[in-house]
Amino acid sequence: QVHLVESGGGLVQAGGSLRLSCAPSGRTFSSYAMGWFRQAPGKERDIVAAISRSGGNTYYADSVKGRFTISRDNAKNTVYLQMNSLKPEDTAVYYCAGRTAYSSASYYLRDTEYAYWGQGTQVTVSS
């Protein structure tokens, strides 16, 4: 069983920054493609960003492109989501997700494609 533990959420003013971290348990982190999703109250859970197991390929939702950066450090077994220029509409619970990836170049965009999930961390952006 793989456990994902997120950290770094909180309350920030519009225009501010936060960095989320996700540290999966286990020794095979480098074989996982990872993703960050978010869910605002009353809305569906949506992909925010995804990264291949090598870190060489990334995807960003249009709403965060140019403001958020996903990265990973396989030596530290950690994936990050750097969030800059935050907006009130970024307010949501953010979830880290992971799955085994057989291709080093693949990332995944649907929540149904992921096997492992964190408990979520709240990000609140005040105006």
mmCIF file of N, CA and C in Angstrom:
data_model
loop_
_atom_site.group_PDB
_atom_site.id
_atom_site.type_symbol
_atom_site.label_atom_id
_atom_site.label_comp_id
_atom_site.label_asym_id
_atom_site.label_seq_id
_atom_site.Cartn_x
_atom_site.Cartn_y
_atom_site.Cartn_z
ATOM 1 N N GLN A 1 0.839 -1.191 0.000
ATOM 2 C CA GLN A 1 0.000 0.000 0.000
ATOM 3 C C GLN A 1 0.877 1.244 0.000
ATOM 4 N N VAL A 2 0.562 2.169 -0.890
ATOM 5 C CA VAL A 2 1.317 3.412 -0.996
ATOM 6 C C VAL A 2 0.528 4.528 -0.344
ATOM 7 N N HIS A 3 1.164 5.275 0.504
ATOM 8 C CA HIS A 3 0.534 6.418 1.158
ATOM 9 C C HIS A 3 1.186 7.689 0.652
ATOM 10 N N LEU A 4 0.336 8.655 0.314
ATOM 11 C CA LEU A 4 0.823 9.954 -0.122
ATOM 12 C C LEU A 4 0.477 10.984 0.943
ATOM 13 N N VAL A 5 1.439 11.776 1.314
ATOM 14 C CA VAL A 5 1.231 12.775 2.356
ATOM 15 C C VAL A 5 1.561 14.144 1.790
ATOM 16 N N GLU A 6 0.526 15.006 1.725
ATOM 17 C CA GLU A 6 0.714 16.364 1.230
ATOM 18 C C GLU A 6 1.009 17.310 2.384
ATOM 19 N N SER A 7 1.688 18.388 2.059
ATOM 20 C CA SER A 7 1.918 19.455 3.023
ATOM 21 C C SER A 7 2.087 20.767 2.265
ATOM 22 N N GLY A 8 1.952 21.874 2.992
ATOM 23 C CA GLY A 8 2.227 23.175 2.398
ATOM 24 C C GLY A 8 1.022 24.037 2.112
ATOM 25 N N GLY A 9 -0.174 23.528 2.337
ATOM 26 C CA GLY A 9 -1.353 24.355 2.116
ATOM 27 C C GLY A 9 -1.480 25.441 3.174
ATOM 28 N N GLY A 10 -2.454 26.318 2.973
ATOM 29 C CA GLY A 10 -2.673 27.376 3.956
ATOM 30 C C GLY A 10 -3.461 28.519 3.382
ATOM 31 N N LEU A 11 -3.444 29.632 4.112
ATOM 32 C CA LEU A 11 -4.158 30.842 3.727
ATOM 33 C C LEU A 11 -3.148 31.861 3.206
ATOM 34 N N VAL A 12 -3.440 32.434 2.058
ATOM 35 C CA VAL A 12 -2.534 33.410 1.465
ATOM 36 C C VAL A 12 -3.362 34.482 0.769
ATOM 37 N N GLN A 13 -2.827 35.676 0.689
ATOM 38 C CA GLN A 13 -3.519 36.753 -0.020
ATOM 39 C C GLN A 13 -3.327 36.601 -1.527
ATOM 40 N N ALA A 14 -4.265 37.143 -2.260
ATOM 41 C CA ALA A 14 -4.149 37.137 -3.720
ATOM 42 C C ALA A 14 -2.817 37.747 -4.139
ATOM 43 N N GLY A 15 -2.178 37.096 -5.115
ATOM 44 C CA GLY A 15 -0.869 37.524 -5.561
ATOM 45 C C GLY A 15 0.283 36.838 -4.855
ATOM 46 N N GLY A 16 -0.041 36.133 -3.777
ATOM 47 C CA GLY A 16 0.987 35.451 -3.017
ATOM 48 C C GLY A 16 1.364 34.098 -3.599
ATOM 49 N N SER A 17 2.219 33.394 -2.870
ATOM 50 C CA SER A 17 2.743 32.102 -3.326
ATOM 51 C C SER A 17 2.653 31.062 -2.224
ATOM 52 N N LEU A 18 2.532 29.825 -2.639
ATOM 53 C CA LEU A 18 2.610 28.669 -1.760
ATOM 54 C C LEU A 18 3.317 27.552 -2.511
ATOM 55 N N ARG A 19 3.961 26.671 -1.757
ATOM 56 C CA ARG A 19 4.532 25.478 -2.372
ATOM 57 C C ARG A 19 3.973 24.252 -1.662
ATOM 58 N N LEU A 20 3.340 23.397 -2.430
ATOM 59 C CA LEU A 20 2.836 22.131 -1.913
ATOM 60 C C LEU A 20 3.879 21.047 -2.144
ATOM 61 N N SER A 21 3.941 20.136 -1.190
ATOM 62 C CA SER A 21 4.837 18.992 -1.312
ATOM 63 C C SER A 21 4.033 17.716 -1.127
ATOM 64 N N CYS A 22 4.504 16.654 -1.748
ATOM 65 C CA CYS A 22 3.857 15.348 -1.622
ATOM 66 C C CYS A 22 4.947 14.296 -1.562
ATOM 67 N N ALA A 23 4.917 13.516 -0.511
ATOM 68 C CA ALA A 23 5.950 12.510 -0.304
ATOM 69 C C ALA A 23 5.307 11.133 -0.203
ATOM 70 N N PRO A 24 5.361 10.353 -1.258
ATOM 71 C CA PRO A 24 4.828 8.997 -1.191
ATOM 72 C C PRO A 24 5.699 8.094 -0.331
ATOM 73 N N SER A 25 5.080 7.124 0.307
ATOM 74 C CA SER A 25 5.845 6.120 1.026
ATOM 75 C C SER A 25 6.365 5.095 0.027
ATOM 76 N N GLY A 26 7.237 4.235 0.453
ATOM 77 C CA GLY A 26 7.729 3.208 -0.441
ATOM 78 C C GLY A 26 9.012 3.609 -1.152
ATOM 79 N N ARG A 27 9.605 2.644 -1.822
ATOM 80 C CA ARG A 27 10.912 2.872 -2.416
ATOM 81 C C ARG A 27 10.867 2.924 -3.927
ATOM 82 N N THR A 28 9.672 3.031 -4.508
ATOM 83 C CA THR A 28 9.565 3.013 -5.959
ATOM 84 C C THR A 28 9.006 4.312 -6.494
ATOM 85 N N PHE A 29 9.233 5.420 -5.790
ATOM 86 C CA PHE A 29 8.705 6.713 -6.223
ATOM 87 C C PHE A 29 9.136 7.038 -7.640
ATOM 88 N N SER A 30 10.348 6.683 -8.004
ATOM 89 C CA SER A 30 10.852 7.038 -9.333
ATOM 90 C C SER A 30 10.102 6.319 -10.445
ATOM 91 N N SER A 31 9.304 5.310 -10.110
ATOM 92 C CA SER A 31 8.526 4.611 -11.126
ATOM 93 C C SER A 31 7.108 5.164 -11.262
ATOM 94 N N TYR A 32 6.783 6.186 -10.477
ATOM 95 C CA TYR A 32 5.430 6.740 -10.472
ATOM 96 C C TYR A 32 5.342 8.001 -11.312
ATOM 97 N N ALA A 33 4.308 8.087 -12.126
ATOM 98 C CA ALA A 33 3.884 9.374 -12.658
ATOM 99 C C ALA A 33 3.017 10.026 -11.582
ATOM 100 N N MET A 34 3.107 11.334 -11.460
ATOM 101 C CA MET A 34 2.422 12.045 -10.380
ATOM 102 C C MET A 34 1.545 13.157 -10.935
ATOM 103 N N GLY A 35 0.548 13.497 -10.164
ATOM 104 C CA GLY A 35 -0.335 14.581 -10.564
ATOM 105 C C GLY A 35 -0.842 15.347 -9.360
ATOM 106 N N TRP A 36 -1.239 16.573 -9.601
ATOM 107 C CA TRP A 36 -1.934 17.387 -8.603
ATOM 108 C C TRP A 36 -3.334 17.701 -9.149
ATOM 109 N N PHE A 37 -4.328 17.479 -8.306
ATOM 110 C CA PHE A 37 -5.706 17.796 -8.629
ATOM 111 C C PHE A 37 -6.217 18.782 -7.581
ATOM 112 N N ARG A 38 -7.341 19.415 -7.886
ATOM 113 C CA ARG A 38 -7.970 20.268 -6.890
ATOM 114 C C ARG A 38 -9.478 20.180 -7.008
ATOM 115 N N GLN A 39 -10.129 20.417 -5.878
ATOM 116 C CA GLN A 39 -11.585 20.373 -5.846
ATOM 117 C C GLN A 39 -12.088 21.530 -4.996
ATOM 118 N N ALA A 40 -12.827 22.411 -5.632
ATOM 119 C CA ALA A 40 -13.457 23.525 -4.934
ATOM 120 C C ALA A 40 -14.851 23.091 -4.475
ATOM 121 N N PRO A 41 -15.401 23.750 -3.467
ATOM 122 C CA PRO A 41 -16.730 23.366 -2.971
ATOM 123 C C PRO A 41 -17.777 23.376 -4.082
ATOM 124 N N GLY A 42 -18.510 22.282 -4.182
ATOM 125 C CA GLY A 42 -19.571 22.185 -5.175
ATOM 126 C C GLY A 42 -19.111 21.917 -6.583
ATOM 127 N N LYS A 43 -17.821 21.685 -6.754
ATOM 128 C CA LYS A 43 -17.290 21.448 -8.097
ATOM 129 C C LYS A 43 -16.615 20.081 -8.174
ATOM 130 N N GLU A 44 -16.362 19.650 -9.391
ATOM 131 C CA GLU A 44 -15.675 18.384 -9.602
ATOM 132 C C GLU A 44 -14.179 18.532 -9.327
ATOM 133 N N ARG A 45 -13.540 17.393 -9.120
ATOM 134 C CA ARG A 45 -12.092 17.378 -8.946
ATOM 135 C C ARG A 45 -11.433 17.470 -10.326
ATOM 136 N N ASP A 46 -10.555 18.433 -10.487
ATOM 137 C CA ASP A 46 -9.939 18.692 -11.784
ATOM 138 C C ASP A 46 -8.429 18.576 -11.711
ATOM 139 N N ILE A 47 -7.845 18.193 -12.820
ATOM 140 C CA ILE A 47 -6.385 18.146 -12.917
ATOM 141 C C ILE A 47 -5.826 19.564 -12.882
ATOM 142 N N VAL A 48 -4.741 19.733 -12.161
ATOM 143 C CA VAL A 48 -4.031 21.006 -12.121
ATOM 144 C C VAL A 48 -2.728 20.879 -12.902
ATOM 145 N N ALA A 49 -1.968 19.830 -12.587
ATOM 146 C CA ALA A 49 -0.678 19.620 -13.246
ATOM 147 C C ALA A 49 -0.308 18.152 -13.115
ATOM 148 N N ALA A 50 0.516 17.687 -14.050
ATOM 149 C CA ALA A 50 0.969 16.301 -14.027
ATOM 150 C C ALA A 50 2.419 16.250 -14.490
ATOM 151 N N ILE A 51 3.117 15.209 -14.054
ATOM 152 C CA ILE A 51 4.526 15.076 -14.393
ATOM 153 C C ILE A 51 4.857 13.607 -14.619
ATOM 154 N N SER A 52 5.700 13.355 -15.612
ATOM 155 C CA SER A 52 6.116 11.996 -15.905
ATOM 156 C C SER A 52 7.086 11.497 -14.834
ATOM 157 N N ARG A 53 7.346 10.208 -14.838
ATOM 158 C CA ARG A 53 8.193 9.669 -13.782
ATOM 159 C C ARG A 53 9.626 10.176 -13.881
ATOM 160 N N SER A 54 10.053 10.530 -15.083
ATOM 161 C CA SER A 54 11.401 11.077 -15.267
ATOM 162 C C SER A 54 11.462 12.567 -14.925
ATOM 163 N N GLY A 55 10.293 13.205 -14.905
ATOM 164 C CA GLY A 55 10.250 14.647 -14.697
ATOM 165 C C GLY A 55 10.430 15.434 -15.984
ATOM 166 N N GLY A 56 10.647 14.737 -17.084
ATOM 167 C CA GLY A 56 10.922 15.430 -18.335
ATOM 168 C C GLY A 56 9.711 15.972 -19.043
ATOM 169 N N ASN A 57 8.545 15.427 -18.746
ATOM 170 C CA ASN A 57 7.296 15.873 -19.378
ATOM 171 C C ASN A 57 6.324 16.347 -18.321
ATOM 172 N N THR A 58 5.716 17.490 -18.590
ATOM 173 C CA THR A 58 4.751 18.055 -17.659
ATOM 174 C C THR A 58 3.524 18.553 -18.417
ATOM 175 N N TYR A 59 2.439 18.677 -17.668
ATOM 176 C CA TYR A 59 1.180 19.201 -18.205
ATOM 177 C C TYR A 59 0.624 20.196 -17.195
ATOM 178 N N TYR A 60 -0.010 21.257 -17.711
ATOM 179 C CA TYR A 60 -0.671 22.235 -16.854
ATOM 180 C C TYR A 60 -2.060 22.543 -17.410
ATOM 181 N N ALA A 61 -3.013 22.647 -16.514
ATOM 182 C CA ALA A 61 -4.321 23.151 -16.904
ATOM 183 C C ALA A 61 -4.165 24.602 -17.366
ATOM 184 N N ASP A 62 -4.997 24.994 -18.303
ATOM 185 C CA ASP A 62 -4.908 26.355 -18.836
ATOM 186 C C ASP A 62 -5.028 27.411 -17.740
ATOM 187 N N SER A 63 -5.834 27.113 -16.736
ATOM 188 C CA SER A 63 -6.096 28.097 -15.679
ATOM 189 C C SER A 63 -4.883 28.394 -14.813
ATOM 190 N N VAL A 64 -3.870 27.508 -14.842
ATOM 191 C CA VAL A 64 -2.698 27.720 -13.986
ATOM 192 C C VAL A 64 -1.407 27.884 -14.777
ATOM 193 N N LYS A 65 -1.501 27.740 -16.079
ATOM 194 C CA LYS A 65 -0.307 27.807 -16.920
ATOM 195 C C LYS A 65 0.370 29.155 -16.750
ATOM 196 N N GLY A 66 1.690 29.117 -16.544
ATOM 197 C CA GLY A 66 2.451 30.331 -16.341
ATOM 198 C C GLY A 66 2.515 30.791 -14.898
ATOM 199 N N ARG A 67 1.702 30.200 -14.036
ATOM 200 C CA ARG A 67 1.691 30.585 -12.609
ATOM 201 C C ARG A 67 2.149 29.439 -11.708
ATOM 202 N N PHE A 68 1.829 28.211 -12.080
ATOM 203 C CA PHE A 68 2.171 27.041 -11.273
ATOM 204 C C PHE A 68 3.283 26.249 -11.958
ATOM 205 N N THR A 69 4.094 25.601 -11.134
ATOM 206 C CA THR A 69 5.154 24.734 -11.649
ATOM 207 C C THR A 69 5.164 23.431 -10.874
ATOM 208 N N ILE A 70 5.071 22.319 -11.597
ATOM 209 C CA ILE A 70 5.194 21.001 -10.976
ATOM 210 C C ILE A 70 6.614 20.511 -11.192
ATOM 211 N N SER A 71 7.171 19.893 -10.163
ATOM 212 C CA SER A 71 8.526 19.352 -10.274
ATOM 213 C C SER A 71 8.643 18.164 -9.335
ATOM 214 N N ARG A 72 9.703 17.417 -9.496
ATOM 215 C CA ARG A 72 9.921 16.264 -8.627
ATOM 216 C C ARG A 72 11.401 16.102 -8.360
ATOM 217 N N ASP A 73 11.696 15.568 -7.194
ATOM 218 C CA ASP A 73 13.053 15.226 -6.806
ATOM 219 C C ASP A 73 13.033 13.752 -6.434
ATOM 220 N N ASN A 74 13.439 12.907 -7.350
ATOM 221 C CA ASN A 74 13.366 11.475 -7.100
ATOM 222 C C ASN A 74 14.313 11.038 -5.989
ATOM 223 N N ALA A 75 15.379 11.769 -5.774
ATOM 224 C CA ALA A 75 16.307 11.432 -4.696
ATOM 225 C C ALA A 75 15.663 11.676 -3.331
ATOM 226 N N LYS A 76 14.741 12.648 -3.279
ATOM 227 C CA LYS A 76 14.055 12.964 -2.024
ATOM 228 C C LYS A 76 12.656 12.373 -1.968
ATOM 229 N N ASN A 77 12.278 11.606 -3.003
ATOM 230 C CA ASN A 77 10.941 11.004 -3.024
ATOM 231 C C ASN A 77 9.844 12.048 -2.827
ATOM 232 N N THR A 78 9.959 13.160 -3.513
ATOM 233 C CA THR A 78 9.007 14.241 -3.296
ATOM 234 C C THR A 78 8.622 14.888 -4.629
ATOM 235 N N VAL A 79 7.341 15.217 -4.737
ATOM 236 C CA VAL A 79 6.849 16.012 -5.858
ATOM 237 C C VAL A 79 6.325 17.329 -5.303
ATOM 238 N N TYR A 80 6.534 18.389 -6.059
ATOM 239 C CA TYR A 80 6.186 19.736 -5.596
ATOM 240 C C TYR A 80 5.199 20.396 -6.558
ATOM 241 N N LEU A 81 4.451 21.331 -6.012
ATOM 242 C CA LEU A 81 3.640 22.225 -6.827
ATOM 243 C C LEU A 81 3.895 23.643 -6.315
ATOM 244 N N GLN A 82 4.683 24.394 -7.071
ATOM 245 C CA GLN A 82 4.948 25.789 -6.738
ATOM 246 C C GLN A 82 3.835 26.634 -7.337
ATOM 247 N N MET A 83 3.150 27.384 -6.492
ATOM 248 C CA MET A 83 2.010 28.176 -6.938
ATOM 249 C C MET A 83 2.297 29.651 -6.707
ATOM 250 N N ASN A 84 2.407 30.390 -7.773
ATOM 251 C CA ASN A 84 2.670 31.829 -7.714
ATOM 252 C C ASN A 84 1.470 32.608 -8.246
ATOM 253 N N SER A 85 1.457 33.885 -7.948
ATOM 254 C CA SER A 85 0.379 34.774 -8.422
ATOM 255 C C SER A 85 -0.992 34.163 -8.148
ATOM 256 N N LEU A 86 -1.173 33.716 -6.937
ATOM 257 C CA LEU A 86 -2.420 33.020 -6.597
ATOM 258 C C LEU A 86 -3.619 33.946 -6.682
ATOM 259 N N LYS A 87 -4.739 33.358 -7.086
ATOM 260 C CA LYS A 87 -5.998 34.075 -7.253
ATOM 261 C C LYS A 87 -7.046 33.458 -6.337
ATOM 262 N N PRO A 88 -8.073 34.223 -5.975
ATOM 263 C CA PRO A 88 -9.136 33.634 -5.149
ATOM 264 C C PRO A 88 -9.754 32.389 -5.777
ATOM 265 N N GLU A 89 -9.809 32.328 -7.086
ATOM 266 C CA GLU A 89 -10.385 31.148 -7.746
ATOM 267 C C GLU A 89 -9.496 29.912 -7.660
ATOM 268 N N ASP A 90 -8.290 30.052 -7.129
ATOM 269 C CA ASP A 90 -7.433 28.891 -6.868
ATOM 270 C C ASP A 90 -7.786 28.208 -5.549
ATOM 271 N N THR A 91 -8.673 28.808 -4.790
ATOM 272 C CA THR A 91 -9.087 28.229 -3.511
ATOM 273 C C THR A 91 -9.731 26.867 -3.726
ATOM 274 N N ALA A 92 -9.194 25.862 -3.048
ATOM 275 C CA ALA A 92 -9.679 24.484 -3.218
ATOM 276 C C ALA A 92 -8.899 23.580 -2.278
ATOM 277 N N VAL A 93 -9.360 22.336 -2.196
ATOM 278 C CA VAL A 93 -8.548 21.289 -1.582
ATOM 279 C C VAL A 93 -7.690 20.694 -2.694
ATOM 280 N N TYR A 94 -6.397 20.641 -2.457
ATOM 281 C CA TYR A 94 -5.456 20.132 -3.448
ATOM 282 C C TYR A 94 -5.037 18.717 -3.059
ATOM 283 N N TYR A 95 -5.072 17.827 -4.049
ATOM 284 C CA TYR A 95 -4.740 16.426 -3.842
ATOM 285 C C TYR A 95 -3.554 16.021 -4.693
ATOM 286 N N CYS A 96 -2.679 15.265 -4.091
ATOM 287 C CA CYS A 96 -1.571 14.631 -4.795
ATOM 288 C C CYS A 96 -2.020 13.235 -5.211
ATOM 289 N N ALA A 97 -1.630 12.808 -6.399
ATOM 290 C CA ALA A 97 -1.997 11.477 -6.891
ATOM 291 C C ALA A 97 -0.800 10.844 -7.588
ATOM 292 N N GLY A 98 -0.764 9.522 -7.536
ATOM 293 C CA GLY A 98 0.340 8.812 -8.167
ATOM 294 C C GLY A 98 -0.092 7.490 -8.755
ATOM 295 N N ARG A 99 0.665 7.003 -9.704
ATOM 296 C CA ARG A 99 0.432 5.695 -10.299
ATOM 297 C C ARG A 99 1.725 5.195 -10.918
ATOM 298 N N THR A 100 1.824 3.913 -11.028
ATOM 299 C CA THR A 100 2.949 3.324 -11.715
ATOM 300 C C THR A 100 2.878 3.684 -13.195
ATOM 301 N N ALA A 101 4.012 4.104 -13.724
ATOM 302 C CA ALA A 101 4.073 4.456 -15.143
ATOM 303 C C ALA A 101 5.125 3.590 -15.816
ATOM 304 N N TYR A 102 4.734 2.910 -16.879
ATOM 305 C CA TYR A 102 5.652 2.001 -17.552
ATOM 306 C C TYR A 102 6.492 2.711 -18.596
ATOM 307 N N SER A 103 6.064 3.914 -18.933
ATOM 308 C CA SER A 103 6.854 4.752 -19.817
ATOM 309 C C SER A 103 7.403 5.930 -19.027
ATOM 310 N N SER A 104 8.657 6.230 -19.212
ATOM 311 C CA SER A 104 9.259 7.347 -18.476
ATOM 312 C C SER A 104 8.731 8.692 -18.946
ATOM 313 N N ALA A 105 8.067 8.709 -20.108
ATOM 314 C CA ALA A 105 7.624 9.971 -20.692
ATOM 315 C C ALA A 105 6.148 10.265 -20.470
ATOM 316 N N SER A 106 5.398 9.315 -19.911
ATOM 317 C CA SER A 106 3.950 9.471 -19.813
ATOM 318 C C SER A 106 3.513 10.231 -18.583
ATOM 319 N N TYR A 107 2.490 11.059 -18.755
ATOM 320 C CA TYR A 107 1.768 11.610 -17.615
ATOM 321 C C TYR A 107 0.290 11.345 -17.854
ATOM 322 N N TYR A 108 -0.514 11.544 -16.817
ATOM 323 C CA TYR A 108 -1.915 11.138 -16.841
ATOM 324 C C TYR A 108 -2.787 12.291 -16.344
ATOM 325 N N LEU A 109 -3.943 12.427 -16.976
ATOM 326 C CA LEU A 109 -4.773 13.600 -16.717
ATOM 327 C C LEU A 109 -6.098 13.292 -16.035
ATOM 328 N N ARG A 110 -6.538 12.059 -16.061
ATOM 329 C CA ARG A 110 -7.837 11.715 -15.470
ATOM 330 C C ARG A 110 -7.641 11.162 -14.068
ATOM 331 N N ASP A 111 -8.520 11.539 -13.161
ATOM 332 C CA ASP A 111 -8.357 11.043 -11.792
ATOM 333 C C ASP A 111 -8.538 9.532 -11.734
ATOM 334 N N THR A 112 -9.313 8.968 -12.658
ATOM 335 C CA THR A 112 -9.520 7.522 -12.670
ATOM 336 C C THR A 112 -8.270 6.753 -13.082
ATOM 337 N N GLU A 113 -7.296 7.440 -13.610
ATOM 338 C CA GLU A 113 -6.051 6.785 -14.025
ATOM 339 C C GLU A 113 -5.053 6.638 -12.874
ATOM 340 N N TYR A 114 -5.340 7.261 -11.758
ATOM 341 C CA TYR A 114 -4.419 7.231 -10.631
ATOM 342 C C TYR A 114 -4.852 6.215 -9.585
ATOM 343 N N ALA A 115 -3.868 5.511 -9.027
ATOM 344 C CA ALA A 115 -4.153 4.462 -8.038
ATOM 345 C C ALA A 115 -4.011 4.957 -6.607
ATOM 346 N N TYR A 116 -3.175 5.968 -6.407
ATOM 347 C CA TYR A 116 -2.840 6.392 -5.036
ATOM 348 C C TYR A 116 -3.168 7.871 -4.869
ATOM 349 N N TRP A 117 -3.709 8.196 -3.686
ATOM 350 C CA TRP A 117 -4.152 9.564 -3.411
ATOM 351 C C TRP A 117 -3.738 9.983 -2.010
ATOM 352 N N GLY A 118 -3.439 11.272 -1.882
ATOM 353 C CA GLY A 118 -3.234 11.843 -0.568
ATOM 354 C C GLY A 118 -4.550 12.264 0.049
ATOM 355 N N GLN A 119 -4.472 12.773 1.269
ATOM 356 C CA GLN A 119 -5.677 13.145 2.004
ATOM 357 C C GLN A 119 -6.166 14.534 1.632
ATOM 358 N N GLY A 120 -5.354 15.287 0.929
ATOM 359 C CA GLY A 120 -5.732 16.630 0.513
ATOM 360 C C GLY A 120 -5.223 17.690 1.467
ATOM 361 N N THR A 121 -4.937 18.854 0.924
ATOM 362 C CA THR A 121 -4.512 19.989 1.728
ATOM 363 C C THR A 121 -5.259 21.230 1.241
ATOM 364 N N GLN A 122 -5.769 22.012 2.183
ATOM 365 C CA GLN A 122 -6.589 23.172 1.849
ATOM 366 C C GLN A 122 -5.706 24.342 1.447
ATOM 367 N N VAL A 123 -6.060 24.951 0.333
ATOM 368 C CA VAL A 123 -5.435 26.208 -0.095
ATOM 369 C C VAL A 123 -6.541 27.250 -0.180
ATOM 370 N N THR A 124 -6.387 28.336 0.555
ATOM 371 C CA THR A 124 -7.370 29.406 0.554
ATOM 372 C C THR A 124 -6.676 30.706 0.162
ATOM 373 N N VAL A 125 -7.200 31.348 -0.866
ATOM 374 C CA VAL A 125 -6.631 32.603 -1.353
ATOM 375 C C VAL A 125 -7.644 33.703 -1.109
ATOM 376 N N SER A 126 -7.269 34.669 -0.298
ATOM 377 C CA SER A 126 -8.177 35.769 0.024
ATOM 378 C C SER A 126 -7.955 36.941 -0.930
ATOM 379 N N SER A 127 -9.037 37.648 -1.185
ATOM 380 C CA SER A 127 -8.955 38.790 -2.121
ATOM 381 C C SER A 127 -8.608 40.074 -1.405
#
